[in-house]
Coordinates of C-alpha atoms and ligand atoms in Angstrom, one line a residue:
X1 CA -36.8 39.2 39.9
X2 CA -36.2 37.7 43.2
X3 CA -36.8 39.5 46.2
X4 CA -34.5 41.4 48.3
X5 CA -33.5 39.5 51.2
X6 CA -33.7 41.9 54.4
X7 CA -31.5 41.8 57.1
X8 CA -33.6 40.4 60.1
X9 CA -34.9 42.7 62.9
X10 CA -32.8 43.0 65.6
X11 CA -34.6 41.1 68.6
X12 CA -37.0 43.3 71.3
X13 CA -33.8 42.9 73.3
X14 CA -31.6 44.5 71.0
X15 CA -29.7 48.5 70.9
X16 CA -33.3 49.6 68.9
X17 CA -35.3 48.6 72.4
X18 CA -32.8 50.6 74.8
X19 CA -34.4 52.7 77.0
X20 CA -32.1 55.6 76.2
X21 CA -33.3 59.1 75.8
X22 CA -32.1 62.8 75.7
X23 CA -35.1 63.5 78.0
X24 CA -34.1 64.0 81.7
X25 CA -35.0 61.1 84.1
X26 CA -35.7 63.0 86.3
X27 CA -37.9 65.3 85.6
X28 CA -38.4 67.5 88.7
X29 CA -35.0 67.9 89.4
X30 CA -35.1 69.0 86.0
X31 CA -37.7 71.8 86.5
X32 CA -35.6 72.8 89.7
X33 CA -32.6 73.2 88.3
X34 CA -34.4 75.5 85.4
X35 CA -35.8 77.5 87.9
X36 CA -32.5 78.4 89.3
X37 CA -30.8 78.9 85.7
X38 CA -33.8 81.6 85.4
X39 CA -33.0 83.2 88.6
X40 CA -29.2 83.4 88.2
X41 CA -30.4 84.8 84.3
X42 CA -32.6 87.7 85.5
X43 CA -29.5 88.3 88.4
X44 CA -26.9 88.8 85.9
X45 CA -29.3 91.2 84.2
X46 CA -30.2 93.1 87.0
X47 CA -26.7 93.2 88.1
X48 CA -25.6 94.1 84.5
X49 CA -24.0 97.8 85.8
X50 CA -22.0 96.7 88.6
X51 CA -19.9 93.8 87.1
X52 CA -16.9 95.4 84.7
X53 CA -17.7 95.7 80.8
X54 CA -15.4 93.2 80.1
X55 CA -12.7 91.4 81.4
X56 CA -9.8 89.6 80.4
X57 CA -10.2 85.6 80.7
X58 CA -7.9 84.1 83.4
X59 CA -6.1 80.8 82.3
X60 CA -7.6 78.1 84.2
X61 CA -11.0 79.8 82.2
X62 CA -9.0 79.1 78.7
X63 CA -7.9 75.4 79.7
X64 CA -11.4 74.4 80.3
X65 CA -12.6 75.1 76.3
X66 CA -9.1 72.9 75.5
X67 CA -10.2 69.7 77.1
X68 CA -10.8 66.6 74.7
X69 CA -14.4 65.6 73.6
X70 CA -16.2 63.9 76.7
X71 CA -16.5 60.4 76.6
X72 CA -18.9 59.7 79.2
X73 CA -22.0 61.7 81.0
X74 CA -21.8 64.6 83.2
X75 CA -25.0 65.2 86.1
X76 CA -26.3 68.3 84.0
X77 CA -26.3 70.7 87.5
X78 CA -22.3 70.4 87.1
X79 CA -22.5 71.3 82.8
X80 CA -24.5 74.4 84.0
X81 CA -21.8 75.3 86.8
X82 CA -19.1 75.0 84.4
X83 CA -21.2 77.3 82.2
X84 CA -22.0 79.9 84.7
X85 CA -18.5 80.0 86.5
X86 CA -16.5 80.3 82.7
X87 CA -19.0 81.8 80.3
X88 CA -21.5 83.8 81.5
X89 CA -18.2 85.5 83.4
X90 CA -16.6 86.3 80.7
X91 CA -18.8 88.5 78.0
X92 CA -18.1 90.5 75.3
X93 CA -20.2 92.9 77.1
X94 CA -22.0 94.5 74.5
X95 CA -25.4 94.2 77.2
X96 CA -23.7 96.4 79.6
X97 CA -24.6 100.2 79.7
X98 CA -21.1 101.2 78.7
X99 CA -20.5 99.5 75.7
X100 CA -20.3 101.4 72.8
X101 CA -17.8 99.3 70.2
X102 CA -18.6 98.7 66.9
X103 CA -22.0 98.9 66.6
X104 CA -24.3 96.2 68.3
X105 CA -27.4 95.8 70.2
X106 CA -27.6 95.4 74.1
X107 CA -30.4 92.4 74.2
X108 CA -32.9 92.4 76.2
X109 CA -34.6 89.4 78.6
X110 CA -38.0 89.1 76.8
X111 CA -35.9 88.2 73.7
X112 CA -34.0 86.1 75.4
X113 CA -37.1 84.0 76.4
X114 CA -38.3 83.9 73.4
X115 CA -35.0 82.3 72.1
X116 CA -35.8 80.1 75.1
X117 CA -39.1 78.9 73.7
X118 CA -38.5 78.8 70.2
X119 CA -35.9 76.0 71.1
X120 CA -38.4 74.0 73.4
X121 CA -40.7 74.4 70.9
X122 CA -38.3 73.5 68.3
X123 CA -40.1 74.2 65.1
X124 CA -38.5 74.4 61.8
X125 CA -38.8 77.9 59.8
X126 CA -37.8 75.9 56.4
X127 CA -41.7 76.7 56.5
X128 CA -45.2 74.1 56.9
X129 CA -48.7 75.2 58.4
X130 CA -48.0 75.6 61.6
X131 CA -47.8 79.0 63.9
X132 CA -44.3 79.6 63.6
X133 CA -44.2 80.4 60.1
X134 CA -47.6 82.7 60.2
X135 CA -45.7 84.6 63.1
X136 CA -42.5 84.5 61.1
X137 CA -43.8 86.5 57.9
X138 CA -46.2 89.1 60.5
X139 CA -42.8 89.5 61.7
X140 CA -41.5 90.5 58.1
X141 CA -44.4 92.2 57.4
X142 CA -43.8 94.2 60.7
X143 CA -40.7 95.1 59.7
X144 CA -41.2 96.2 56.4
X145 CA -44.1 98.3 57.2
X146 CA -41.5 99.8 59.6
X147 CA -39.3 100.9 56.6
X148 CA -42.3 102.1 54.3
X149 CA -41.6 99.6 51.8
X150 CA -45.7 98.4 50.3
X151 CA -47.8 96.0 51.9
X152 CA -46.8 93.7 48.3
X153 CA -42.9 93.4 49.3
X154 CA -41.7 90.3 50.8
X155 CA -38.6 89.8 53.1
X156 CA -36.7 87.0 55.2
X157 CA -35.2 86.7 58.5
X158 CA -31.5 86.2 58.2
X159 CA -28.6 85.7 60.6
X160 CA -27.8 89.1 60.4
X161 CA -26.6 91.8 58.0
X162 CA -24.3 90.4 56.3
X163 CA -26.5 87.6 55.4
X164 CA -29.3 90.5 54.6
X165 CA -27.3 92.1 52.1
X166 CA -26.2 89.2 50.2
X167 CA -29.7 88.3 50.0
X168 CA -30.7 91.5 48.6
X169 CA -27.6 91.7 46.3
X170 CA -27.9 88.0 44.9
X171 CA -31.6 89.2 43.9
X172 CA -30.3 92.4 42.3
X173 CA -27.9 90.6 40.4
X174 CA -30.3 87.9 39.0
X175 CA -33.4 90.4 38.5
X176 CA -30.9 92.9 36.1
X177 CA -28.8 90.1 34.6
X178 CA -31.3 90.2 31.3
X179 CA -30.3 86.7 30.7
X180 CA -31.6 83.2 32.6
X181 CA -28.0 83.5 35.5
X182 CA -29.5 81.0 37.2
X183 CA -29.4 78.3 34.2
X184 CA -26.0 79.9 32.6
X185 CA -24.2 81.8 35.8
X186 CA -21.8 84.8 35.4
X187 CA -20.3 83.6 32.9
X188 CA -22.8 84.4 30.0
X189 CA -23.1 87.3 30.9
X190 CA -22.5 90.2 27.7
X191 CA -21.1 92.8 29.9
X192 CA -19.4 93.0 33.6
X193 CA -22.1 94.2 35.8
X194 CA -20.7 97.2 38.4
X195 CA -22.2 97.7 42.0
X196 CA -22.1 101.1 42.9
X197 CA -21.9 102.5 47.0
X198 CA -20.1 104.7 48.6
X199 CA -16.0 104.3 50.0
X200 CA -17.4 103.9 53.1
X201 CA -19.3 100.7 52.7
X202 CA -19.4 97.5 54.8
X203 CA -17.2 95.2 54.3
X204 CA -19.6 92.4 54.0
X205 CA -20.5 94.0 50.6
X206 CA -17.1 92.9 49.2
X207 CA -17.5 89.5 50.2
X208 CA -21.4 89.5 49.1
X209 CA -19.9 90.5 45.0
X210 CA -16.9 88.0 45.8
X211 CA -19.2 85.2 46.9
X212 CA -21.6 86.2 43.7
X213 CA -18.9 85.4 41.3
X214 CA -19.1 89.2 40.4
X215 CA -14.9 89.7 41.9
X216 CA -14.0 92.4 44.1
X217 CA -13.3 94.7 41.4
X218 CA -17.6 94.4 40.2
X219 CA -18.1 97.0 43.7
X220 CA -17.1 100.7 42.4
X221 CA -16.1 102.7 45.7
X222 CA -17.3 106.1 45.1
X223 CA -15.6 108.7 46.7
X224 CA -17.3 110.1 49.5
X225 CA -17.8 114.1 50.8
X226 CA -16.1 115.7 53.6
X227 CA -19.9 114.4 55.4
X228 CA -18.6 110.9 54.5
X229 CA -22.1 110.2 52.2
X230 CA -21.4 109.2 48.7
X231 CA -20.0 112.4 46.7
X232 CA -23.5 112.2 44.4
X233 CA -21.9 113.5 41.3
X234 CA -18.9 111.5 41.4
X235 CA -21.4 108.4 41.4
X236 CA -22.9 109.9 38.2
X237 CA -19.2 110.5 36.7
X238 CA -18.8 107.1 37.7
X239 CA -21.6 105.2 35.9
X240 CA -21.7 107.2 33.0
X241 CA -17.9 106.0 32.5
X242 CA -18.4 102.1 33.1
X243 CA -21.3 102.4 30.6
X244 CA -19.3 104.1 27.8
X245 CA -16.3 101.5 28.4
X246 CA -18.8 98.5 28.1
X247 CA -19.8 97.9 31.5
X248 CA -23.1 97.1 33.0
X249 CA -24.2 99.5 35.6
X250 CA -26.3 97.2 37.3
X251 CA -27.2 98.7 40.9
X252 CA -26.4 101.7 43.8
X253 CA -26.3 100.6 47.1
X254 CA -26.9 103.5 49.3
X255 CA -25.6 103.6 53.2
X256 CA -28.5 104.1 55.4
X257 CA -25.8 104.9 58.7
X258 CA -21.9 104.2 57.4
X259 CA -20.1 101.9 60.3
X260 CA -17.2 104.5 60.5
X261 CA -19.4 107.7 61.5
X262 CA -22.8 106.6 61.2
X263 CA -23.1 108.6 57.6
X264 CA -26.9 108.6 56.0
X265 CA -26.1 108.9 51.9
X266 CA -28.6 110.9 50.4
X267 CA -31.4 108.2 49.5
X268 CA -33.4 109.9 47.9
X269 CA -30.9 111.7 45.3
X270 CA -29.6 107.9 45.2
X271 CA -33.5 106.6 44.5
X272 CA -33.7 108.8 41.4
X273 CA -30.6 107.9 40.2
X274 CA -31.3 104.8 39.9
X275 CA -34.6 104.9 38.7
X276 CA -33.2 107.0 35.7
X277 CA -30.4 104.7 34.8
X278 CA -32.5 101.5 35.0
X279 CA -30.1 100.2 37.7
X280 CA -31.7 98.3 41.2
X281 CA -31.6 100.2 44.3
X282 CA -30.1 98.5 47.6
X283 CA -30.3 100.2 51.2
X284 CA -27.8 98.8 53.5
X285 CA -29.7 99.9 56.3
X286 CA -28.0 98.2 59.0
X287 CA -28.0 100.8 61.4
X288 CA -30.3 103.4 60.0
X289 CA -33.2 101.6 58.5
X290 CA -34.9 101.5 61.7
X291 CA -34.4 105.4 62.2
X292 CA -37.7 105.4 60.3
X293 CA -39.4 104.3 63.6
X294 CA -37.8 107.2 65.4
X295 CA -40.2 110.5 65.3
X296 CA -37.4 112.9 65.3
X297 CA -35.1 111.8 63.2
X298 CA -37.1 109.7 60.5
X299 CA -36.2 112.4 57.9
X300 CA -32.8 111.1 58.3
X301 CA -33.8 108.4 55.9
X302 CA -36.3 109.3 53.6
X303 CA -35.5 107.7 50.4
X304 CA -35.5 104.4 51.9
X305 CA -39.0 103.5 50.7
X306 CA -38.2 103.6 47.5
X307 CA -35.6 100.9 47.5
X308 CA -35.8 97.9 45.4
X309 CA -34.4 96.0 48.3
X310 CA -33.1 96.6 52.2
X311 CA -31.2 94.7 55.1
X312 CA -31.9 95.3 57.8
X313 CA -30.6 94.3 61.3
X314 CA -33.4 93.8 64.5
X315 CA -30.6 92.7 66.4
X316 CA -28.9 96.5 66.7
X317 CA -31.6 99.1 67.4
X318 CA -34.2 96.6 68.1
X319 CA -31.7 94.8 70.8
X320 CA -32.7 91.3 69.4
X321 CA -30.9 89.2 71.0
X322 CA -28.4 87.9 68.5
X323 CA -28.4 86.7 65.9
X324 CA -31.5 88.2 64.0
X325 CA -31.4 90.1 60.4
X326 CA -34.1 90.8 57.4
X327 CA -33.8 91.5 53.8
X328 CA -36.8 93.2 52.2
X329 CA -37.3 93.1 48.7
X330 CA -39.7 95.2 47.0
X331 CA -41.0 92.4 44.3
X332 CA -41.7 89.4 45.5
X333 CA -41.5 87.4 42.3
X334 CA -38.3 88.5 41.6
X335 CA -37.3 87.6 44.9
X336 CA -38.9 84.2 45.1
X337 CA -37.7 83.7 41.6
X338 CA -33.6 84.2 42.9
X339 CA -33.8 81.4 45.1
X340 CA -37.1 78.9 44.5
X341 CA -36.2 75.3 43.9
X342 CA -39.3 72.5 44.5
X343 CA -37.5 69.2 45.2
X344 CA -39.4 66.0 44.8
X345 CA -38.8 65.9 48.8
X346 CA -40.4 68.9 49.9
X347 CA -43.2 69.5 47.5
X348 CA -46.2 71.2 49.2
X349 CA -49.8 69.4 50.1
X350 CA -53.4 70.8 50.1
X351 CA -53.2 69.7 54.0
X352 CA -51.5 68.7 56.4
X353 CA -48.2 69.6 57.7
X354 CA -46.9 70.4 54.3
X355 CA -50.0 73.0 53.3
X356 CA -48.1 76.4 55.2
X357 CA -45.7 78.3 52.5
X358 CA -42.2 77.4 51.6
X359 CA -40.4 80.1 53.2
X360 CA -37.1 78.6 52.8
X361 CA -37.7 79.7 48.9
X362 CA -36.7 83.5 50.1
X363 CA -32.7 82.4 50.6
X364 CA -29.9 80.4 50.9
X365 CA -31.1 78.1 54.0
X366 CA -33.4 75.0 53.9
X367 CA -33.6 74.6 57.7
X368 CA -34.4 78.1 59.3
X369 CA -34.6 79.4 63.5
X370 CA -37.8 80.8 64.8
X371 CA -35.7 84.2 65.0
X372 CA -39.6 85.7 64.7
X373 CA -40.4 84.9 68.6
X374 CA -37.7 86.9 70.7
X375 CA -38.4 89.9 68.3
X376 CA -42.9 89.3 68.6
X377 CA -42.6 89.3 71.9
X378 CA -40.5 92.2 72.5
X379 CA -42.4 94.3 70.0
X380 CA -45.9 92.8 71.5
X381 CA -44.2 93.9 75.6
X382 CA -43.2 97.5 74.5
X383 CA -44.7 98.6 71.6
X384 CA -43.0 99.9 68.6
X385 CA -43.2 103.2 69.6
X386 CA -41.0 102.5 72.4
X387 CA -38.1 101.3 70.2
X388 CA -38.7 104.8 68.3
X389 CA -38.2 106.7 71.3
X390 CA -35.4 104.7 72.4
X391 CA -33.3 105.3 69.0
X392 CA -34.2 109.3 69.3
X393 CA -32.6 108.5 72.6
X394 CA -29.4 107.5 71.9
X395 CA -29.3 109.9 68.7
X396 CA -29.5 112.7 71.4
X397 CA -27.3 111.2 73.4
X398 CA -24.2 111.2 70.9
X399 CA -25.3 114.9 70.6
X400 CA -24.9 115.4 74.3
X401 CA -21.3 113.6 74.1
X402 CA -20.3 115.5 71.5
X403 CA -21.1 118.7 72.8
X404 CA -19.0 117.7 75.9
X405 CA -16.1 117.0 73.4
X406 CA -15.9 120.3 71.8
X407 CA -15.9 122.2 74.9
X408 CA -12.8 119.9 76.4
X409 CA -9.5 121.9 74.8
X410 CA -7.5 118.2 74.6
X411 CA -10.4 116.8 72.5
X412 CA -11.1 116.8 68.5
X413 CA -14.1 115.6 67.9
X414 CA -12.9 114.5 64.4
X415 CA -16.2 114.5 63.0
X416 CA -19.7 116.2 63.9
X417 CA -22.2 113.1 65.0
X418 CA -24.9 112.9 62.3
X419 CA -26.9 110.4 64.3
X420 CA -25.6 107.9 67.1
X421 CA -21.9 107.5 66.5
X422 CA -19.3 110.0 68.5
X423 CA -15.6 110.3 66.6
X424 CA -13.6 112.1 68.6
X425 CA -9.3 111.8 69.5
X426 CA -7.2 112.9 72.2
X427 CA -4.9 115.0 70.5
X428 CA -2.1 117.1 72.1
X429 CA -0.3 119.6 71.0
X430 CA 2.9 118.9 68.9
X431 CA 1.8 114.7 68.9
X432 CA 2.3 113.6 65.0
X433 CA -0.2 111.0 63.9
X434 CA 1.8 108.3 64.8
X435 CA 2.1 109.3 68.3
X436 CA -1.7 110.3 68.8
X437 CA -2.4 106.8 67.9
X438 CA -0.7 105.1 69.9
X439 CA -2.0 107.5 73.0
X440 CA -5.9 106.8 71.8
X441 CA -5.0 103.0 71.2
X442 CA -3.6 103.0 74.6
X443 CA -6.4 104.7 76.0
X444 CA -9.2 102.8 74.6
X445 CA -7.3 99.2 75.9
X446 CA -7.2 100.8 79.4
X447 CA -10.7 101.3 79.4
X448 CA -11.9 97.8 78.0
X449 CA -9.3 96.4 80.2
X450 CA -10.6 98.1 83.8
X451 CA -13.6 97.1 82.8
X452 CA -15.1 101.4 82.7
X453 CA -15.8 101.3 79.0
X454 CA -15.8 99.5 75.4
X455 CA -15.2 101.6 72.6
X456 CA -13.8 101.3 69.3
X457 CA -11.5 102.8 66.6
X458 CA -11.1 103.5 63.1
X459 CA -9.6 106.1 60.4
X460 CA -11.7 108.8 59.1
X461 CA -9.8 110.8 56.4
X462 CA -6.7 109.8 57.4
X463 CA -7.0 110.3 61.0
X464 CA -7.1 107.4 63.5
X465 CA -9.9 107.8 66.1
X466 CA -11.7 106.7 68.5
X467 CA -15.6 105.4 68.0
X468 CA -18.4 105.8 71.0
X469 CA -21.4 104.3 68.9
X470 CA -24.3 104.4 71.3
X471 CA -26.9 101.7 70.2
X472 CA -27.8 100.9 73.9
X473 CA -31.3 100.8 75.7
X474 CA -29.2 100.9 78.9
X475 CA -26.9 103.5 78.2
X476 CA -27.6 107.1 80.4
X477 CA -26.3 110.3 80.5
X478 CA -24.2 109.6 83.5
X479 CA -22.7 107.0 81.7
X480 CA -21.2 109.6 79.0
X481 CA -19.7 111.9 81.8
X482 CA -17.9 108.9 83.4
X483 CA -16.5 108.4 79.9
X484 CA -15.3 111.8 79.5
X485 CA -13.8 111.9 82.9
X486 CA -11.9 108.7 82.7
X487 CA -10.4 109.9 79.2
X488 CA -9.3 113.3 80.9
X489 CA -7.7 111.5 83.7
X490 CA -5.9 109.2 80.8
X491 CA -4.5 112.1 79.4
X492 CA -0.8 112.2 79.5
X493 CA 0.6 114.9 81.4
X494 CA 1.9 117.7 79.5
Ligands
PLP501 C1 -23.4 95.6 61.2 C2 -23.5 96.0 59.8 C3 -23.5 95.1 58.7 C4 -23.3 93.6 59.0 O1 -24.3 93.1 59.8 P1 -24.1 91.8 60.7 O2 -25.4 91.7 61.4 O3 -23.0 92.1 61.6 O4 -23.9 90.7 59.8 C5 -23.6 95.5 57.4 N1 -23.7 96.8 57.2 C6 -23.6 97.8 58.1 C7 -23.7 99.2 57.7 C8 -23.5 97.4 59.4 O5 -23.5 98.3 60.4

């Protein structure tokens, strides 16, 4: 056979021998101009109570993110002015002491150094011997040791929830599947499997059976109490239904802190269940897993360590800076055995760079952040008892709020705070529910729109609320009676 013929090498004056470089040329004026970025940075934190929560973006602001794909260079000071003067202005505003939508963590600056430094470093957590990956699974083990789960479980940092429980879920799925589902897919399988939580389960859960071929219709909403935590004998009525019409119970997913009201379903009575029907046991802890950290209210979720999996979210109660979630899983085979796969181009060494574990074998990415570092370091600077104290905190402090609410005659509080999430409505006399809608809409748009307040809504038996869910390092007690007296003065006259 005759040999290829190779295209020559370009010449030492060709494009392969161009100085070019995304390294600044100038390297001082680099350092300077970081220096003032970190200035402006801890500014904007310290500042963080005086600026509005939010505010609306003006137009010139908008027309900037519709301009066309730059051609040429731009002197980097200018990029960063652009930045500061359009984006840093305009937040979501979840870091501010007064936001209490949804449910999200407020960040904090250590974390957001150590996103800093994980991107100068710039490692990959696909996984290799180097110290990212060791501090990456100390990380995992910190967290599951957090939750209770043993010292043999593994677990992976994630985006985020949603990413967690669909980690968990996919694992669940393959583990009870009694058949290879990873050679023959859904398909094969003898009998529908049925996920189990209760009607007031994230919504990522639907798209987690969706996305697992399992359809919409594989998650069985089980009504839940006047408490809103799953009704536990309806969930027995349940299963013992799909199993007689053919069905395969295959796992419960118990609500550690329901998005709505900040519910706890009874782990435990959950645990047992499944234990006794053979069926996997996930936690959504999103919000409440890390309530085990929290002295007074760990109670809350006992149970939880006896869950065959959990996600897990650092970036709520542990004010990661986003985007940061885990999914634990109580045997590791099982979970390495959901997702392993050895190409011929990433096959391990005895040494070298390739030597470290594989830790992109625990999910659905190949290429992985160093999510580990803003998390270490915060957890190294305050200690873990800190964050417990800090989520007792904010339990209390929804206590306090509510306490407020039921002594205010034009208040409901529509449902009793079990941990850190206030319901409550304006609600005046002779309003139907059409009309106290639209007055609490109204209200809650006047206060993100001044700037005083985020808060949320949602429906809670049939009657639309408003949501104050306090998962805020920042937030103070002062801040809750400025709330209540900028609702009273929102009140429409009688
Ligand atoms: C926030 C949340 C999720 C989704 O987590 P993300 O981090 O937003 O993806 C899932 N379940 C519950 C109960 C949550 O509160």
């Amino acid at each position: 056979m005759d040999a290829p013929t190779l295209p020559s090498p370009l010449p030492p004056s060709g494009i392969g021998n161009l100085p070019d470089t995304l390294d600044p040329r100038d390297w001082g004026a680099t350092s300077a101009l970081a220096h003032r970025i970190v200035d402006d940075a801890v500014r904007h934190l310290r500042e963080v109570r005086e600026r509005p929560v939010w505010q609306p973006m003006p137009e010139p602001v908008q027309a900037l993110f519709r301009e066309p794909l730059p051609d040429g260079p731009m002197p980097v000071e200018d990029v960063y002015g652009l930045v500061r003067d359009n984006v840093l202005a305009y937040p979501m505003g979840n870091i501010h002491p007064r936001f209490w939508s949804w449910f999200m963590g407020a960040g904090n600056f250590t974390g957001a150094l150590g996103d800093f430094l994980a991107a100068v470093q710039g490692s990959n957590l696909g996984g290799g011997s180097h110290a990212a990956v060791l501090m990456d699974q100390q990380v995992v083990g910190w967290l599951r040791e957090m939750v209770g789960l043993p010292a043999s479980a593994s677990g992976t940092l994630v985006s985020g929830g949603s990413m967690a429980n669909l980690i968990g879920l996919t694992v669940a799925r393959n583990a009870m599947a009694g058949i290879d589902l990873r050679e023959l897919g859904v398909a094969a399988l003898e009998r529908p499997m049925r996920f189990y939580a209760s009607d007031q389960v994230h919504s990522c859960h639907r798209k987690a059976v969706e996305a697992l071929g399992l359809g919409n219709r594989a998650l069985c909403r089980v009504r839940s109490g006047p408490d809103c935590r799953i009704d536990i004998e309806a969930l027995r009525a349940a299963i013992a239904l799909d199993r007689a019409d053919g069905f395969q119970p295959t796992c419960i997913i118990g609500t550690a802190g329901t998005v709505n009201s900040g519910a706890v379903d009874d782990l435990v009575a959950l645990a047992e269940i499944a234990a006794a029907e053979g069926m996997w046991f996930h936690v959504d802890g999103c919000i409440g897993a890390l309530i085990a950290i929290a002295p007074e209210n760990a109670w809350r979720v006992k149970g939880i360590e006896r869950a065959d999996s959990v996600a897990l979210d650092p970036h709520k109660w542990l004010h990661a800076p986003f985007a940061l979630g885990c999914a634990l899983v109580r045997d590791r085979e099982k979970h390495r055995g959901t997702f392993a796969v050895s190409p011929e181009y990433l096959q391990g060494t005895a040494r070298g760079i390739a030597a470290g574990d594989w830790l992109y074998e625990y999910g659905l990415q190949t290429t992985r952040s160093f999510g580990a570092l803003k998390l270490w370091m915060a957890l190294k600077e305050h200690g873990v008892t800190t964050f417990g104290r800090l989520i007792d905190r904010n339990i209390a402090q929804a206590t306090y709020l509510a306490s407020l609410m039921k002594a205010e005659p034009a208040l409901e509080l529509v449902m009793e705070p079990e941990v850190n999430i206030v319901c409550f409505r304006v609600a005046p006399k002779g309003y139907d529910e059409d009309r106290n809608k639209r007055i609490n809409l109204e209200i809650m748009l006047r206060l993100q729109e001044t700037g005083v307040a985020a808060l949320s809504d949602t429906t809670i038996r049939g009657k639309h609320c408003l949501r104050v869910a306090i998962c805020n390092h920042r937030t103070r007690l002062d801040d809750l009676d400025l709330l209540m007296s900028e609702v009273l003065k929102a009140l429409p006259a009688n």
